[in-house]
């Protein structure tokens, strides 16, 4: 059970390759002991002696992410009612659709369980009710905040012009620009739900848990966001 959840924790990250490498080394260590290959056995014994420090260095991003999540649980924050959530998602989807039609890019983040306070601080505080018109105004080409991301917390627009980490995943398709890479970078560190409107292709992408989903209808997109925010297990193949 413990091993299974450790693998789940690292699944979807580049560290899973390191985990499998350690498993192979451990299997080799047992083989060398069994076959009495003393030199190789001695080398691996010394290697395992520094494995604790090596693990802390190799898995530093994942350890930091895990420790951060311990303090990011919404214990006292009341959940939004279904009607309120439906209204907010409808307004967000409407704004994204209009921005897409007008060839205006956007990066809209909806907070889930992980707090986004650190990212809110990187932008300009808005603290306003969610409205399609406000979202469209923020991401208009004449707005000073259109290059950053917009964060929605507890049913309100908290901030705009926010800066997010860029993913370092080398396997990302080159057709995706900075907005998509920032969305993926944020999804690697938090469980936020992120909508990306492409300025060039005029499409809308849904990003969550380091995965990017495209070619969704507005109805499908709203349904998937509701599924994620309500805590259902997101196992859809993206």
PDB file of C-alpha atoms in Angstrom:
ATOM      1  CA  UNK A   1       0.000   0.000   0.000  1.00  0.00           C
ATOM      2  CA  UNK A   2       2.786   2.423   0.935  1.00  0.00           C
ATOM      3  CA  UNK A   3       4.855   1.612  -2.171  1.00  0.00           C
ATOM      4  CA  UNK A   4       1.759   2.051  -4.354  1.00  0.00           C
ATOM      5  CA  UNK A   5       1.065   5.536  -2.989  1.00  0.00           C
ATOM      6  CA  UNK A   6       4.727   6.538  -3.295  1.00  0.00           C
ATOM      7  CA  UNK A   7       4.601   5.594  -6.984  1.00  0.00           C
ATOM      8  CA  UNK A   8       1.334   7.552  -7.381  1.00  0.00           C
ATOM      9  CA  UNK A   9       3.019  10.574  -5.778  1.00  0.00           C
ATOM     10  CA  UNK A  10       5.839  10.535  -8.316  1.00  0.00           C
ATOM     11  CA  UNK A  11       3.703   9.454 -11.297  1.00  0.00           C
ATOM     12  CA  UNK A  12       3.537  12.120 -13.974  1.00  0.00           C
ATOM     13  CA  UNK A  13       6.873  13.670 -12.980  1.00  0.00           C
ATOM     14  CA  UNK A  14      10.355  13.135 -14.355  1.00  0.00           C
ATOM     15  CA  UNK A  15      11.345  11.700 -10.967  1.00  0.00           C
ATOM     16  CA  UNK A  16       9.479   8.463 -11.729  1.00  0.00           C
ATOM     17  CA  UNK A  17      12.410   7.553 -13.978  1.00  0.00           C
ATOM     18  CA  UNK A  18      14.778   8.013 -11.034  1.00  0.00           C
ATOM     19  CA  UNK A  19      12.526   5.828  -8.853  1.00  0.00           C
ATOM     20  CA  UNK A  20      12.712   3.003 -11.370  1.00  0.00           C
ATOM     21  CA  UNK A  21      16.492   3.491 -11.569  1.00  0.00           C
ATOM     22  CA  UNK A  22      16.772   3.066  -7.783  1.00  0.00           C
ATOM     23  CA  UNK A  23      14.620  -0.077  -7.951  1.00  0.00           C
ATOM     24  CA  UNK A  24      16.901  -1.525 -10.643  1.00  0.00           C
ATOM     25  CA  UNK A  25      20.005  -0.691  -8.563  1.00  0.00           C
ATOM     26  CA  UNK A  26      18.483  -2.369  -5.520  1.00  0.00           C
ATOM     27  CA  UNK A  27      17.680  -5.476  -7.561  1.00  0.00           C
ATOM     28  CA  UNK A  28      21.280  -5.479  -8.855  1.00  0.00           C
ATOM     29  CA  UNK A  29      22.540  -5.156  -5.274  1.00  0.00           C
ATOM     30  CA  UNK A  30      20.574  -8.278  -4.224  1.00  0.00           C
ATOM     31  CA  UNK A  31      21.850 -10.132  -7.304  1.00  0.00           C
ATOM     32  CA  UNK A  32      25.490  -9.230  -6.556  1.00  0.00           C
ATOM     33  CA  UNK A  33      25.100 -10.425  -2.973  1.00  0.00           C
ATOM     34  CA  UNK A  34      23.531 -13.682  -4.085  1.00  0.00           C
ATOM     35  CA  UNK A  35      26.252 -14.374  -6.671  1.00  0.00           C
ATOM     36  CA  UNK A  36      29.054 -13.158  -4.334  1.00  0.00           C
ATOM     37  CA  UNK A  37      30.405 -10.547  -6.737  1.00  0.00           C
ATOM     38  CA  UNK A  38      32.349  -8.819  -3.976  1.00  0.00           C
ATOM     39  CA  UNK A  39      33.709  -5.757  -5.813  1.00  0.00           C
ATOM     40  CA  UNK A  40      30.347  -4.768  -7.304  1.00  0.00           C
ATOM     41  CA  UNK A  41      28.659  -5.543  -3.992  1.00  0.00           C
ATOM     42  CA  UNK A  42      31.148  -3.238  -2.192  1.00  0.00           C
ATOM     43  CA  UNK A  43      30.544  -0.424  -4.697  1.00  0.00           C
ATOM     44  CA  UNK A  44      26.773  -0.560  -4.320  1.00  0.00           C
ATOM     45  CA  UNK A  45      27.053  -0.782  -0.529  1.00  0.00           C
ATOM     46  CA  UNK A  46      29.016   2.493  -0.511  1.00  0.00           C
ATOM     47  CA  UNK A  47      26.511   4.006  -2.932  1.00  0.00           C
ATOM     48  CA  UNK A  48      23.562   3.172  -0.684  1.00  0.00           C
ATOM     49  CA  UNK A  49      25.459   4.741   2.209  1.00  0.00           C
ATOM     50  CA  UNK A  50      24.976   8.203   0.696  1.00  0.00           C
ATOM     51  CA  UNK A  51      21.532   7.449  -0.730  1.00  0.00           C
ATOM     52  CA  UNK A  52      19.704   9.459   1.942  1.00  0.00           C
ATOM     53  CA  UNK A  53      21.481  12.696   0.980  1.00  0.00           C
ATOM     54  CA  UNK A  54      21.171  11.866  -2.714  1.00  0.00           C
ATOM     55  CA  UNK A  55      17.427  11.284  -2.331  1.00  0.00           C
ATOM     56  CA  UNK A  56      16.956  14.663  -0.654  1.00  0.00           C
ATOM     57  CA  UNK A  57      18.804  16.359  -3.510  1.00  0.00           C
ATOM     58  CA  UNK A  58      17.164  14.434  -6.360  1.00  0.00           C
ATOM     59  CA  UNK A  59      13.610  14.697  -5.027  1.00  0.00           C
ATOM     60  CA  UNK A  60      13.892  18.232  -3.623  1.00  0.00           C
ATOM     61  CA  UNK A  61      11.076  19.673  -5.817  1.00  0.00           C
ATOM     62  CA  UNK A  62       8.685  16.823  -4.952  1.00  0.00           C
ATOM     63  CA  UNK A  63       9.540  16.971  -1.228  1.00  0.00           C
ATOM     64  CA  UNK A  64       8.998  20.742  -1.217  1.00  0.00           C
ATOM     65  CA  UNK A  65       5.706  20.292  -3.046  1.00  0.00           C
ATOM     66  CA  UNK A  66       4.522  17.630  -0.612  1.00  0.00           C
ATOM     67  CA  UNK A  67       5.455  19.646   2.492  1.00  0.00           C
ATOM     68  CA  UNK A  68       3.805  22.748   1.048  1.00  0.00           C
ATOM     69  CA  UNK A  69       0.560  20.862   0.486  1.00  0.00           C
ATOM     70  CA  UNK A  70       0.428  19.897   4.161  1.00  0.00           C
ATOM     71  CA  UNK A  71      -0.164  23.531   5.010  1.00  0.00           C
ATOM     72  CA  UNK A  72      -2.453  24.247   2.078  1.00  0.00           C
ATOM     73  CA  UNK A  73      -5.554  22.313   3.077  1.00  0.00           C
ATOM     74  CA  UNK A  74      -8.805  24.279   3.090  1.00  0.00           C
ATOM     75  CA  UNK A  75      -9.956  23.325   6.575  1.00  0.00           C
ATOM     76  CA  UNK A  76     -12.010  26.363   7.537  1.00  0.00           C
ATOM     77  CA  UNK A  77     -12.962  27.736   4.109  1.00  0.00           C
ATOM     78  CA  UNK A  78     -16.607  26.940   3.275  1.00  0.00           C
ATOM     79  CA  UNK A  79     -17.158  25.258  -0.075  1.00  0.00           C
ATOM     80  CA  UNK A  80     -19.112  27.035  -2.771  1.00  0.00           C
ATOM     81  CA  UNK A  81     -22.696  25.943  -3.285  1.00  0.00           C
ATOM     82  CA  UNK A  82     -23.439  24.065  -6.473  1.00  0.00           C
ATOM     83  CA  UNK A  83     -25.497  26.963  -7.863  1.00  0.00           C
ATOM     84  CA  UNK A  84     -22.691  29.452  -7.176  1.00  0.00           C
ATOM     85  CA  UNK A  85     -20.084  27.193  -8.765  1.00  0.00           C
ATOM     86  CA  UNK A  86     -22.253  26.645 -11.843  1.00  0.00           C
ATOM     87  CA  UNK A  87     -22.725  30.391 -12.266  1.00  0.00           C
ATOM     88  CA  UNK A  88     -19.010  31.143 -11.906  1.00  0.00           C
ATOM     89  CA  UNK A  89     -17.944  28.420 -14.340  1.00  0.00           C
ATOM     90  CA  UNK A  90     -20.548  29.570 -16.870  1.00  0.00           C
ATOM     91  CA  UNK A  91     -19.235  33.139 -16.696  1.00  0.00           C
ATOM     92  CA  UNK A  92     -15.611  32.001 -16.992  1.00  0.00           C
ATOM     93  CA  UNK A  93     -16.434  29.741 -19.948  1.00  0.00           C
ATOM     94  CA  UNK A  94     -18.364  32.542 -21.668  1.00  0.00           C
ATOM     95  CA  UNK A  95     -15.439  34.926 -21.242  1.00  0.00           C
ATOM     96  CA  UNK A  96     -12.954  32.338 -22.533  1.00  0.00           C
ATOM     97  CA  UNK A  97     -15.140  31.693 -25.574  1.00  0.00           C
ATOM     98  CA  UNK A  98     -15.404  35.409 -26.400  1.00  0.00           C
ATOM     99  CA  UNK A  99     -11.653  35.929 -25.928  1.00  0.00           C
ATOM    100  CA  UNK A 100     -10.990  32.999 -28.240  1.00  0.00           C
ATOM    101  CA  UNK A 101     -13.275  34.446 -30.936  1.00  0.00           C
ATOM    102  CA  UNK A 102     -11.527  37.825 -30.666  1.00  0.00           C
ATOM    103  CA  UNK A 103      -8.026  36.267 -30.903  1.00  0.00           C
ATOM    104  CA  UNK A 104      -7.096  37.361 -27.386  1.00  0.00           C
ATOM    105  CA  UNK A 105      -5.016  35.076 -25.207  1.00  0.00           C
ATOM    106  CA  UNK A 106      -5.861  34.388 -21.572  1.00  0.00           C
ATOM    107  CA  UNK A 107      -4.654  32.412 -18.572  1.00  0.00           C
ATOM    108  CA  UNK A 108      -7.398  31.811 -15.977  1.00  0.00           C
ATOM    109  CA  UNK A 109      -6.651  29.881 -12.779  1.00  0.00           C
ATOM    110  CA  UNK A 110      -9.292  28.491 -10.418  1.00  0.00           C
ATOM    111  CA  UNK A 111      -7.976  27.611  -6.960  1.00  0.00           C
ATOM    112  CA  UNK A 112      -8.695  24.087  -5.763  1.00  0.00           C
ATOM    113  CA  UNK A 113      -7.300  22.601  -2.521  1.00  0.00           C
ATOM    114  CA  UNK A 114      -3.835  24.138  -2.702  1.00  0.00           C
ATOM    115  CA  UNK A 115      -3.687  27.787  -1.673  1.00  0.00           C
ATOM    116  CA  UNK A 116      -2.350  30.177  -4.325  1.00  0.00           C
ATOM    117  CA  UNK A 117      -1.489  33.053  -1.971  1.00  0.00           C
ATOM    118  CA  UNK A 118       2.145  33.196  -3.124  1.00  0.00           C
ATOM    119  CA  UNK A 119       1.045  33.585  -6.747  1.00  0.00           C
ATOM    120  CA  UNK A 120      -1.636  36.141  -5.862  1.00  0.00           C
ATOM    121  CA  UNK A 121       1.101  38.290  -4.320  1.00  0.00           C
ATOM    122  CA  UNK A 122       2.985  38.308  -7.635  1.00  0.00           C
ATOM    123  CA  UNK A 123       0.109  40.113  -9.367  1.00  0.00           C
ATOM    124  CA  UNK A 124      -2.261  43.027  -8.817  1.00  0.00           C
ATOM    125  CA  UNK A 125      -5.044  42.557  -6.269  1.00  0.00           C
ATOM    126  CA  UNK A 126      -8.507  42.824  -7.838  1.00  0.00           C
ATOM    127  CA  UNK A 127     -10.908  41.278  -5.275  1.00  0.00           C
ATOM    128  CA  UNK A 128     -14.028  41.487  -7.419  1.00  0.00           C
ATOM    129  CA  UNK A 129     -17.025  39.355  -8.271  1.00  0.00           C
ATOM    130  CA  UNK A 130     -16.549  37.065 -11.243  1.00  0.00           C
ATOM    131  CA  UNK A 131     -18.013  38.511 -14.428  1.00  0.00           C
ATOM    132  CA  UNK A 132     -17.397  37.705 -18.066  1.00  0.00           C
ATOM    133  CA  UNK A 133     -17.018  41.387 -18.888  1.00  0.00           C
ATOM    134  CA  UNK A 134     -14.308  41.923 -16.261  1.00  0.00           C
ATOM    135  CA  UNK A 135     -12.334  38.883 -17.411  1.00  0.00           C
ATOM    136  CA  UNK A 136     -12.542  40.027 -21.040  1.00  0.00           C
ATOM    137  CA  UNK A 137     -11.425  43.533 -20.033  1.00  0.00           C
ATOM    138  CA  UNK A 138      -8.419  42.222 -18.081  1.00  0.00           C
ATOM    139  CA  UNK A 139      -7.215  40.191 -21.058  1.00  0.00           C
ATOM    140  CA  UNK A 140      -7.848  42.826 -23.714  1.00  0.00           C
ATOM    141  CA  UNK A 141      -4.752  43.888 -25.631  1.00  0.00           C
ATOM    142  CA  UNK A 142      -4.932  47.385 -24.131  1.00  0.00           C
ATOM    143  CA  UNK A 143      -4.878  46.120 -20.536  1.00  0.00           C
ATOM    144  CA  UNK A 144      -1.617  46.282 -18.592  1.00  0.00           C
ATOM    145  CA  UNK A 145      -2.530  42.978 -16.924  1.00  0.00           C
ATOM    146  CA  UNK A 146      -3.223  40.863 -20.011  1.00  0.00           C
ATOM    147  CA  UNK A 147       0.184  39.179 -20.100  1.00  0.00           C
ATOM    148  CA  UNK A 148      -0.138  37.574 -16.662  1.00  0.00           C
ATOM    149  CA  UNK A 149      -2.575  35.096 -15.155  1.00  0.00           C
ATOM    150  CA  UNK A 150      -5.908  35.707 -13.436  1.00  0.00           C
ATOM    151  CA  UNK A 151      -6.651  33.843 -10.188  1.00  0.00           C
ATOM    152  CA  UNK A 152     -10.122  32.998  -8.883  1.00  0.00           C
ATOM    153  CA  UNK A 153     -10.344  32.133  -5.157  1.00  0.00           C
ATOM    154  CA  UNK A 154     -13.468  31.366  -3.121  1.00  0.00           C
ATOM    155  CA  UNK A 155     -15.725  32.469  -5.946  1.00  0.00           C
ATOM    156  CA  UNK A 156     -14.046  35.853  -6.509  1.00  0.00           C
ATOM    157  CA  UNK A 157     -11.353  37.210  -8.807  1.00  0.00           C
ATOM    158  CA  UNK A 158      -8.462  37.690  -6.377  1.00  0.00           C
ATOM    159  CA  UNK A 159      -5.731  39.036  -8.619  1.00  0.00           C
ATOM    160  CA  UNK A 160      -4.601  39.532 -12.211  1.00  0.00           C
ATOM    161  CA  UNK A 161      -1.242  39.887 -13.903  1.00  0.00           C
ATOM    162  CA  UNK A 162       0.093  37.025 -11.783  1.00  0.00           C
ATOM    163  CA  UNK A 163       3.353  35.267 -12.624  1.00  0.00           C
ATOM    164  CA  UNK A 164       3.549  31.467 -12.694  1.00  0.00           C
ATOM    165  CA  UNK A 165       6.509  29.056 -12.986  1.00  0.00           C
ATOM    166  CA  UNK A 166       7.325  27.784 -16.468  1.00  0.00           C
ATOM    167  CA  UNK A 167       7.381  24.009 -16.861  1.00  0.00           C
ATOM    168  CA  UNK A 168      10.797  22.460 -17.472  1.00  0.00           C
ATOM    169  CA  UNK A 169       9.332  19.390 -19.162  1.00  0.00           C
ATOM    170  CA  UNK A 170      11.330  18.921 -22.407  1.00  0.00           C
ATOM    171  CA  UNK A 171       8.572  16.824 -23.984  1.00  0.00           C
ATOM    172  CA  UNK A 172       6.108  19.698 -24.375  1.00  0.00           C
ATOM    173  CA  UNK A 173       5.015  20.223 -27.983  1.00  0.00           C
ATOM    174  CA  UNK A 174       6.648  23.287 -29.546  1.00  0.00           C
ATOM    175  CA  UNK A 175       3.282  24.599 -30.724  1.00  0.00           C
ATOM    176  CA  UNK A 176       2.534  25.624 -27.127  1.00  0.00           C
ATOM    177  CA  UNK A 177       3.681  29.066 -26.075  1.00  0.00           C
ATOM    178  CA  UNK A 178       4.466  30.751 -22.778  1.00  0.00           C
ATOM    179  CA  UNK A 179       0.875  30.708 -21.483  1.00  0.00           C
ATOM    180  CA  UNK A 180       0.532  26.951 -21.900  1.00  0.00           C
ATOM    181  CA  UNK A 181       3.966  26.349 -20.387  1.00  0.00           C
ATOM    182  CA  UNK A 182       3.120  28.586 -17.420  1.00  0.00           C
ATOM    183  CA  UNK A 183      -0.158  26.721 -16.953  1.00  0.00           C
ATOM    184  CA  UNK A 184       1.653  23.372 -16.962  1.00  0.00           C
ATOM    185  CA  UNK A 185       4.303  24.751 -14.598  1.00  0.00           C
ATOM    186  CA  UNK A 186       1.639  25.849 -12.110  1.00  0.00           C
ATOM    187  CA  UNK A 187      -0.182  22.519 -12.434  1.00  0.00           C
ATOM    188  CA  UNK A 188       3.057  20.721 -11.504  1.00  0.00           C
ATOM    189  CA  UNK A 189       3.168  22.586  -8.176  1.00  0.00           C
ATOM    190  CA  UNK A 190      -0.533  22.907  -7.307  1.00  0.00           C
ATOM    191  CA  UNK A 191      -3.861  21.190  -7.968  1.00  0.00           C
ATOM    192  CA  UNK A 192      -5.379  24.334  -9.514  1.00  0.00           C
ATOM    193  CA  UNK A 193      -7.658  24.121 -12.546  1.00  0.00           C
ATOM    194  CA  UNK A 194      -6.328  26.269 -15.376  1.00  0.00           C
ATOM    195  CA  UNK A 195      -7.877  27.500 -18.616  1.00  0.00           C
ATOM    196  CA  UNK A 196      -5.605  28.696 -21.409  1.00  0.00           C
ATOM    197  CA  UNK A 197      -6.952  30.617 -24.385  1.00  0.00           C
ATOM    198  CA  UNK A 198      -4.596  30.530 -27.350  1.00  0.00           C
ATOM    199  CA  UNK A 199      -4.201  33.812 -29.172  1.00  0.00           C
ATOM    200  CA  UNK A 200      -2.837  32.177 -32.332  1.00  0.00           C
ATOM    201  CA  UNK A 201      -4.966  29.017 -32.645  1.00  0.00           C
ATOM    202  CA  UNK A 202      -8.102  30.466 -31.004  1.00  0.00           C
ATOM    203  CA  UNK A 203      -8.665  27.320 -28.964  1.00  0.00           C
ATOM    204  CA  UNK A 204      -9.242  26.744 -25.234  1.00  0.00           C
ATOM    205  CA  UNK A 205      -7.205  24.215 -23.244  1.00  0.00           C
ATOM    206  CA  UNK A 206      -7.861  22.770 -19.788  1.00  0.00           C
ATOM    207  CA  UNK A 207      -4.776  22.090 -17.663  1.00  0.00           C
ATOM    208  CA  UNK A 208      -4.751  20.098 -14.421  1.00  0.00           C
ATOM    209  CA  UNK A 209      -2.306  17.794 -12.685  1.00  0.00           C
ATOM    210  CA  UNK A 210       0.450  18.353 -15.282  1.00  0.00           C
ATOM    211  CA  UNK A 211      -1.873  17.338 -18.113  1.00  0.00           C
ATOM    212  CA  UNK A 212      -3.339  19.389 -20.927  1.00  0.00           C
ATOM    213  CA  UNK A 213      -6.701  18.678 -22.537  1.00  0.00           C
ATOM    214  CA  UNK A 214      -7.789  20.274 -25.820  1.00  0.00           C
ATOM    215  CA  UNK A 215     -10.764  20.244 -28.197  1.00  0.00           C
ATOM    216  CA  UNK A 216     -13.413  20.304 -25.470  1.00  0.00           C
ATOM    217  CA  UNK A 217     -16.839  21.801 -25.966  1.00  0.00           C
ATOM    218  CA  UNK A 218     -17.911  24.424 -23.432  1.00  0.00           C
ATOM    219  CA  UNK A 219     -20.278  21.910 -21.814  1.00  0.00           C
ATOM    220  CA  UNK A 220     -17.561  19.253 -21.556  1.00  0.00           C
ATOM    221  CA  UNK A 221     -15.086  21.763 -20.146  1.00  0.00           C
ATOM    222  CA  UNK A 222     -17.485  22.956 -17.432  1.00  0.00           C
ATOM    223  CA  UNK A 223     -18.330  19.349 -16.554  1.00  0.00           C
ATOM    224  CA  UNK A 224     -14.677  18.377 -16.173  1.00  0.00           C
ATOM    225  CA  UNK A 225     -13.869  21.430 -14.047  1.00  0.00           C
ATOM    226  CA  UNK A 226     -16.813  20.639 -11.741  1.00  0.00           C
ATOM    227  CA  UNK A 227     -15.623  17.045 -11.461  1.00  0.00           C
ATOM    228  CA  UNK A 228     -12.131  18.172 -10.423  1.00  0.00           C
ATOM    229  CA  UNK A 229     -13.286  20.843  -7.965  1.00  0.00           C
ATOM    230  CA  UNK A 230     -15.722  18.454  -6.296  1.00  0.00           C
ATOM    231  CA  UNK A 231     -12.826  16.118  -5.530  1.00  0.00           C
ATOM    232  CA  UNK A 232     -13.529  13.280  -7.916  1.00  0.00           C
ATOM    233  CA  UNK A 233     -10.562  11.188  -8.939  1.00  0.00           C
ATOM    234  CA  UNK A 234      -9.237  12.638 -12.179  1.00  0.00           C
ATOM    235  CA  UNK A 235      -7.982   9.673 -14.212  1.00  0.00           C
ATOM    236  CA  UNK A 236      -8.955  10.858 -17.676  1.00  0.00           C
ATOM    237  CA  UNK A 237      -6.352  10.265 -20.368  1.00  0.00           C
ATOM    238  CA  UNK A 238      -5.380  13.674 -21.756  1.00  0.00           C
TER     239      UNK A 238
END
